[in-house]
GROMACS .gro file of C-alpha atoms in nm:
model
  275
    1UNK     CA    1   3.842  -1.148  -1.560
    2UNK     CA    2   3.796  -1.093  -1.187
    3UNK     CA    3   3.614  -1.309  -0.939
    4UNK     CA    4   3.312  -1.086  -0.968
    5UNK     CA    5   3.327  -1.099  -1.348
    6UNK     CA    6   3.317  -1.478  -1.342
    7UNK     CA    7   3.011  -1.471  -1.117
    8UNK     CA    8   2.855  -1.183  -1.310
    9UNK     CA    9   2.875  -1.385  -1.630
   10UNK     CA   10   2.688  -1.671  -1.464
   11UNK     CA   11   2.435  -1.432  -1.313
   12UNK     CA   12   2.365  -1.267  -1.648
   13UNK     CA   13   2.322  -1.602  -1.822
   14UNK     CA   14   2.064  -1.704  -1.562
   15UNK     CA   15   1.880  -1.374  -1.529
   16UNK     CA   16   1.565  -1.488  -1.712
   17UNK     CA   17   1.547  -1.806  -1.504
   18UNK     CA   18   1.593  -1.606  -1.186
   19UNK     CA   19   1.303  -1.377  -1.274
   20UNK     CA   20   1.075  -1.674  -1.343
   21UNK     CA   21   1.173  -1.873  -1.032
   22UNK     CA   22   0.960  -1.849  -0.718
   23UNK     CA   23   0.932  -1.980  -0.361
   24UNK     CA   24   1.292  -1.925  -0.244
   25UNK     CA   25   1.379  -2.106   0.077
   26UNK     CA   26   1.710  -2.012   0.242
   27UNK     CA   27   1.875  -2.229   0.509
   28UNK     CA   28   2.185  -2.089   0.681
   29UNK     CA   29   2.377  -2.341   0.887
   30UNK     CA   30   2.697  -2.308   1.082
   31UNK     CA   31   2.917  -2.424   0.792
   32UNK     CA   32   2.704  -2.425   0.477
   33UNK     CA   33   2.399  -2.262   0.321
   34UNK     CA   34   2.125  -2.406   0.102
   35UNK     CA   35   1.883  -2.227  -0.131
   36UNK     CA   36   1.589  -2.400  -0.297
   37UNK     CA   37   1.330  -2.257  -0.532
   38UNK     CA   38   1.076  -2.357  -0.796
   39UNK     CA   39   1.081  -2.284  -1.168
   40UNK     CA   40   0.770  -2.322  -1.388
   41UNK     CA   41   0.961  -2.520  -1.651
   42UNK     CA   42   1.250  -2.678  -1.459
   43UNK     CA   43   1.064  -2.774  -1.141
   44UNK     CA   44   1.232  -2.781  -0.800
   45UNK     CA   45   1.591  -2.654  -0.791
   46UNK     CA   46   1.843  -2.643  -0.508
   47UNK     CA   47   2.203  -2.545  -0.451
   48UNK     CA   48   2.451  -2.519  -0.165
   49UNK     CA   49   2.758  -2.312  -0.083
   50UNK     CA   50   3.022  -2.272   0.187
   51UNK     CA   51   2.915  -2.052   0.478
   52UNK     CA   52   3.188  -1.812   0.600
   53UNK     CA   53   3.269  -1.853   0.969
   54UNK     CA   54   3.186  -1.490   1.056
   55UNK     CA   55   2.839  -1.341   1.040
   56UNK     CA   56   2.948  -1.088   0.779
   57UNK     CA   57   2.667  -0.911   0.598
   58UNK     CA   58   2.349  -1.111   0.660
   59UNK     CA   59   2.118  -0.836   0.538
   60UNK     CA   60   1.930  -0.924   0.222
   61UNK     CA   61   1.932  -1.302   0.248
   62UNK     CA   62   1.555  -1.303   0.217
   63UNK     CA   63   1.354  -1.188  -0.082
   64UNK     CA   64   1.287  -1.295  -0.439
   65UNK     CA   65   1.513  -1.534  -0.628
   66UNK     CA   66   1.616  -1.242  -0.848
   67UNK     CA   67   1.720  -1.049  -0.537
   68UNK     CA   68   1.916  -1.341  -0.393
   69UNK     CA   69   2.105  -1.388  -0.720
   70UNK     CA   70   2.217  -1.026  -0.708
   71UNK     CA   71   2.374  -1.086  -0.366
   72UNK     CA   72   2.631  -1.315  -0.530
   73UNK     CA   73   2.801  -1.007  -0.671
   74UNK     CA   74   2.695  -0.707  -0.464
   75UNK     CA   75   2.730  -0.853  -0.113
   76UNK     CA   76   3.074  -0.811   0.049
   77UNK     CA   77   3.330  -1.089  -0.006
   78UNK     CA   78   3.335  -1.326   0.287
   79UNK     CA   79   2.976  -1.255   0.384
   80UNK     CA   80   2.689  -1.493   0.442
   81UNK     CA   81   2.483  -1.293   0.193
   82UNK     CA   82   2.735  -1.361  -0.084
   83UNK     CA   83   2.732  -1.731   0.001
   84UNK     CA   84   2.352  -1.732  -0.023
   85UNK     CA   85   2.374  -1.561  -0.363
   86UNK     CA   86   2.618  -1.823  -0.489
   87UNK     CA   87   2.399  -2.106  -0.360
   88UNK     CA   88   2.110  -1.950  -0.553
   89UNK     CA   89   2.318  -1.938  -0.871
   90UNK     CA   90   2.412  -2.302  -0.816
   91UNK     CA   91   2.045  -2.396  -0.791
   92UNK     CA   92   1.956  -2.209  -1.109
   93UNK     CA   93   2.257  -2.350  -1.297
   94UNK     CA   94   2.169  -2.714  -1.239
   95UNK     CA   95   1.944  -2.771  -1.546
   96UNK     CA   96   2.213  -2.643  -1.784
   97UNK     CA   97   2.514  -2.840  -1.657
   98UNK     CA   98   2.581  -3.190  -1.791
   99UNK     CA   99   2.711  -3.329  -1.466
  100UNK     CA  100   2.892  -3.661  -1.438
  101UNK     CA  101   2.922  -3.848  -1.110
  102UNK     CA  102   3.271  -3.856  -0.965
  103UNK     CA  103   3.528  -3.714  -0.726
  104UNK     CA  104   3.849  -3.594  -0.895
  105UNK     CA  105   4.038  -3.591  -0.567
  106UNK     CA  106   3.989  -3.968  -0.551
  107UNK     CA  107   4.083  -4.023  -0.915
  108UNK     CA  108   4.452  -3.931  -0.940
  109UNK     CA  109   4.643  -4.171  -1.161
  110UNK     CA  110   4.994  -4.303  -1.104
  111UNK     CA  111   5.158  -4.031  -1.315
  112UNK     CA  112   5.073  -3.759  -1.062
  113UNK     CA  113   5.361  -3.679  -0.827
  114UNK     CA  114   5.285  -3.326  -0.706
  115UNK     CA  115   4.945  -3.181  -0.618
  116UNK     CA  116   4.885  -2.815  -0.539
  117UNK     CA  117   4.571  -2.711  -0.355
  118UNK     CA  118   4.420  -2.377  -0.266
  119UNK     CA  119   4.258  -2.457   0.065
  120UNK     CA  120   4.336  -2.741   0.301
  121UNK     CA  121   4.125  -3.041   0.196
  122UNK     CA  122   4.189  -3.260   0.499
  123UNK     CA  123   3.947  -3.544   0.400
  124UNK     CA  124   4.120  -3.567   0.061
  125UNK     CA  125   4.458  -3.658   0.207
  126UNK     CA  126   4.355  -4.021   0.245
  127UNK     CA  127   4.272  -4.024  -0.128
  128UNK     CA  128   4.594  -3.872  -0.260
  129UNK     CA  129   4.813  -4.177  -0.219
  130UNK     CA  130   5.186  -4.149  -0.292
  131UNK     CA  131   5.209  -3.780  -0.385
  132UNK     CA  132   5.348  -3.463  -0.234
  133UNK     CA  133   5.100  -3.186  -0.159
  134UNK     CA  134   5.151  -2.809  -0.158
  135UNK     CA  135   4.875  -2.624   0.023
  136UNK     CA  136   4.801  -2.254  -0.029
  137UNK     CA  137   4.600  -2.142   0.271
  138UNK     CA  138   4.452  -1.799   0.353
  139UNK     CA  139   4.575  -1.830   0.711
  140UNK     CA  140   4.853  -2.085   0.704
  141UNK     CA  141   4.968  -1.984   1.053
  142UNK     CA  142   4.654  -2.136   1.206
  143UNK     CA  143   4.749  -2.482   1.076
  144UNK     CA  144   4.971  -2.698   1.293
  145UNK     CA  145   5.205  -2.887   1.058
  146UNK     CA  146   5.209  -3.170   1.312
  147UNK     CA  147   4.835  -3.220   1.248
  148UNK     CA  148   4.891  -3.312   0.882
  149UNK     CA  149   4.917  -3.680   0.781
  150UNK     CA  150   5.276  -3.804   0.799
  151UNK     CA  151   5.238  -4.030   0.497
  152UNK     CA  152   5.159  -3.734   0.266
  153UNK     CA  153   5.453  -3.491   0.241
  154UNK     CA  154   5.289  -3.149   0.277
  155UNK     CA  155   5.423  -2.795   0.241
  156UNK     CA  156   5.221  -2.488   0.342
  157UNK     CA  157   5.223  -2.164   0.141
  158UNK     CA  158   5.068  -1.822   0.194
  159UNK     CA  159   4.846  -1.679  -0.085
  160UNK     CA  160   5.130  -1.451  -0.197
  161UNK     CA  161   5.339  -1.763  -0.259
  162UNK     CA  162   5.096  -1.923  -0.505
  163UNK     CA  163   5.347  -1.902  -0.791
  164UNK     CA  164   5.594  -2.115  -0.597
  165UNK     CA  165   5.324  -2.358  -0.486
  166UNK     CA  166   5.205  -2.416  -0.842
  167UNK     CA  167   5.548  -2.446  -1.007
  168UNK     CA  168   5.587  -2.794  -1.165
  169UNK     CA  169   5.265  -2.920  -1.006
  170UNK     CA  170   5.083  -3.191  -1.200
  171UNK     CA  171   4.735  -3.095  -1.076
  172UNK     CA  172   4.600  -2.785  -0.904
  173UNK     CA  173   4.278  -2.802  -0.699
  174UNK     CA  174   4.129  -2.458  -0.621
  175UNK     CA  175   3.854  -2.444  -0.362
  176UNK     CA  176   3.523  -2.302  -0.476
  177UNK     CA  177   3.519  -2.105  -0.151
  178UNK     CA  178   3.741  -1.852  -0.329
  179UNK     CA  179   3.417  -1.741  -0.498
  180UNK     CA  180   3.291  -1.644  -0.151
  181UNK     CA  181   3.609  -1.485  -0.018
  182UNK     CA  182   3.753  -1.356  -0.346
  183UNK     CA  183   4.093  -1.433  -0.494
  184UNK     CA  184   4.016  -1.696  -0.753
  185UNK     CA  185   4.142  -1.472  -1.034
  186UNK     CA  186   4.485  -1.450  -0.870
  187UNK     CA  187   4.508  -1.827  -0.842
  188UNK     CA  188   4.389  -1.891  -1.198
  189UNK     CA  189   4.645  -1.642  -1.326
  190UNK     CA  190   4.918  -1.816  -1.127
  191UNK     CA  191   4.810  -2.159  -1.254
  192UNK     CA  192   4.820  -2.034  -1.614
  193UNK     CA  193   5.164  -1.880  -1.564
  194UNK     CA  194   5.291  -2.206  -1.416
  195UNK     CA  195   5.138  -2.405  -1.705
  196UNK     CA  196   4.977  -2.649  -1.463
  197UNK     CA  197   4.855  -2.940  -1.683
  198UNK     CA  198   4.522  -2.980  -1.502
  199UNK     CA  199   4.336  -2.709  -1.311
  200UNK     CA  200   4.028  -2.810  -1.110
  201UNK     CA  201   3.790  -2.580  -0.924
  202UNK     CA  202   3.634  -2.800  -0.660
  203UNK     CA  203   3.366  -2.780  -0.395
  204UNK     CA  204   2.992  -2.741  -0.362
  205UNK     CA  205   3.027  -2.363  -0.388
  206UNK     CA  206   3.152  -2.401  -0.746
  207UNK     CA  207   2.844  -2.590  -0.870
  208UNK     CA  208   2.755  -2.323  -1.125
  209UNK     CA  209   2.760  -2.273  -1.502
  210UNK     CA  210   3.121  -2.366  -1.583
  211UNK     CA  211   3.186  -2.172  -1.905
  212UNK     CA  212   3.327  -1.856  -1.739
  213UNK     CA  213   3.571  -2.076  -1.547
  214UNK     CA  214   3.661  -2.274  -1.857
  215UNK     CA  215   3.730  -1.943  -2.031
  216UNK     CA  216   3.986  -1.869  -1.756
  217UNK     CA  217   4.175  -2.193  -1.814
  218UNK     CA  218   3.997  -2.426  -1.572
  219UNK     CA  219   3.988  -2.781  -1.707
  220UNK     CA  220   3.731  -2.932  -1.474
  221UNK     CA  221   3.466  -2.804  -1.233
  222UNK     CA  222   3.386  -3.049  -0.954
  223UNK     CA  223   3.077  -2.952  -0.759
  224UNK     CA  224   2.786  -3.107  -0.578
  225UNK     CA  225   2.428  -3.180  -0.681
  226UNK     CA  226   2.144  -3.181  -0.428
  227UNK     CA  227   1.973  -3.519  -0.449
  228UNK     CA  228   1.754  -3.493  -0.139
  229UNK     CA  229   1.661  -3.135  -0.050
  230UNK     CA  230   1.492  -3.216   0.280
  231UNK     CA  231   1.778  -3.425   0.414
  232UNK     CA  232   2.044  -3.177   0.304
  233UNK     CA  233   1.847  -2.890   0.459
  234UNK     CA  234   1.815  -3.081   0.786
  235UNK     CA  235   2.186  -3.158   0.804
  236UNK     CA  236   2.293  -2.804   0.708
  237UNK     CA  237   2.066  -2.662   0.979
  238UNK     CA  238   2.235  -2.903   1.221
  239UNK     CA  239   2.577  -2.763   1.130
  240UNK     CA  240   2.706  -3.032   0.894
  241UNK     CA  241   2.916  -2.980   0.582
  242UNK     CA  242   3.147  -3.181   0.356
  243UNK     CA  243   3.140  -3.557   0.399
  244UNK     CA  244   2.840  -3.548   0.631
  245UNK     CA  245   2.634  -3.380   0.359
  246UNK     CA  246   2.754  -3.624   0.095
  247UNK     CA  247   2.619  -3.899   0.316
  248UNK     CA  248   2.285  -3.716   0.336
  249UNK     CA  249   2.182  -3.644  -0.021
  250UNK     CA  250   2.455  -3.422  -0.169
  251UNK     CA  251   2.615  -3.596  -0.467
  252UNK     CA  252   2.970  -3.527  -0.589
  253UNK     CA  253   2.967  -3.441  -0.960
  254UNK     CA  254   3.193  -3.285  -1.220
  255UNK     CA  255   3.198  -3.142  -1.570
  256UNK     CA  256   3.503  -3.100  -1.793
  257UNK     CA  257   3.605  -2.854  -2.062
  258UNK     CA  258   3.758  -3.136  -2.266
  259UNK     CA  259   3.739  -3.513  -2.277
  260UNK     CA  260   4.114  -3.540  -2.202
  261UNK     CA  261   4.195  -3.505  -1.834
  262UNK     CA  262   4.569  -3.562  -1.776
  263UNK     CA  263   4.635  -3.712  -1.437
  264UNK     CA  264   4.282  -3.829  -1.362
  265UNK     CA  265   4.087  -4.149  -1.416
  266UNK     CA  266   3.724  -4.049  -1.368
  267UNK     CA  267   3.404  -4.248  -1.432
  268UNK     CA  268   3.155  -4.135  -1.695
  269UNK     CA  269   2.826  -4.211  -1.515
  270UNK     CA  270   2.552  -3.952  -1.548
  271UNK     CA  271   2.332  -3.891  -1.243
  272UNK     CA  272   1.960  -3.953  -1.236
  273UNK     CA  273   1.798  -3.621  -1.327
  274UNK     CA  274   1.517  -3.643  -1.069
  275UNK     CA  275   1.558  -3.443  -0.749
   0.00000   0.00000   0.00000
């Protein structure tokens, strides 16, 4: 199953909802995008995604909800249009996902010694505690090793070295941005081959129907739920992302394939269902 096949499965599952949804509103910021819409049965829906740093293909980011959804698969990888399509899928997915409130990166238990990540999650380093971290980064050369926290032993790997990065890791966090840029299938295959005990796809971009990811061996999907559309839209338009958005109405949530999550101690609180 390729990256596109994962997204295609979500798109197909949501096709009827996409046709019925109206009033799409797209906000493209410097680092994130937001799409909101209205559904006659589900009410107001909203979703966010990572915005690629380059302009990419921005054609087609306006139009019907059905049109925007299609951009998640037919727009070029790494384009703003694909990010907008994924944000639209995230919005439409929300009613069908039984989200729980929590941040798996802040919930590692004492048994975890080695964490592998795809993507450099700088804010998470203060949450990892006494572990070693292996980071697979698309452009590892742009990262100055001296800029990484001294208290967290960190090793950088190129994408082609994912097998080595994942070997004997206790937990693997894969950024949802791989849905924008492509490559998630390679990382999921490597995680399966390495028999990583816990595989987490994490980030607001991955806030979609989780079943296709579960079918590829993902144990937990950790996304983000829009709690205050107006505030999130304002902050995205101002160029914010990540922590700044979580302080402005974007709630960290997760859903798991199984009740057993080795290496994590997560709460079981369900969010209020009102936007």
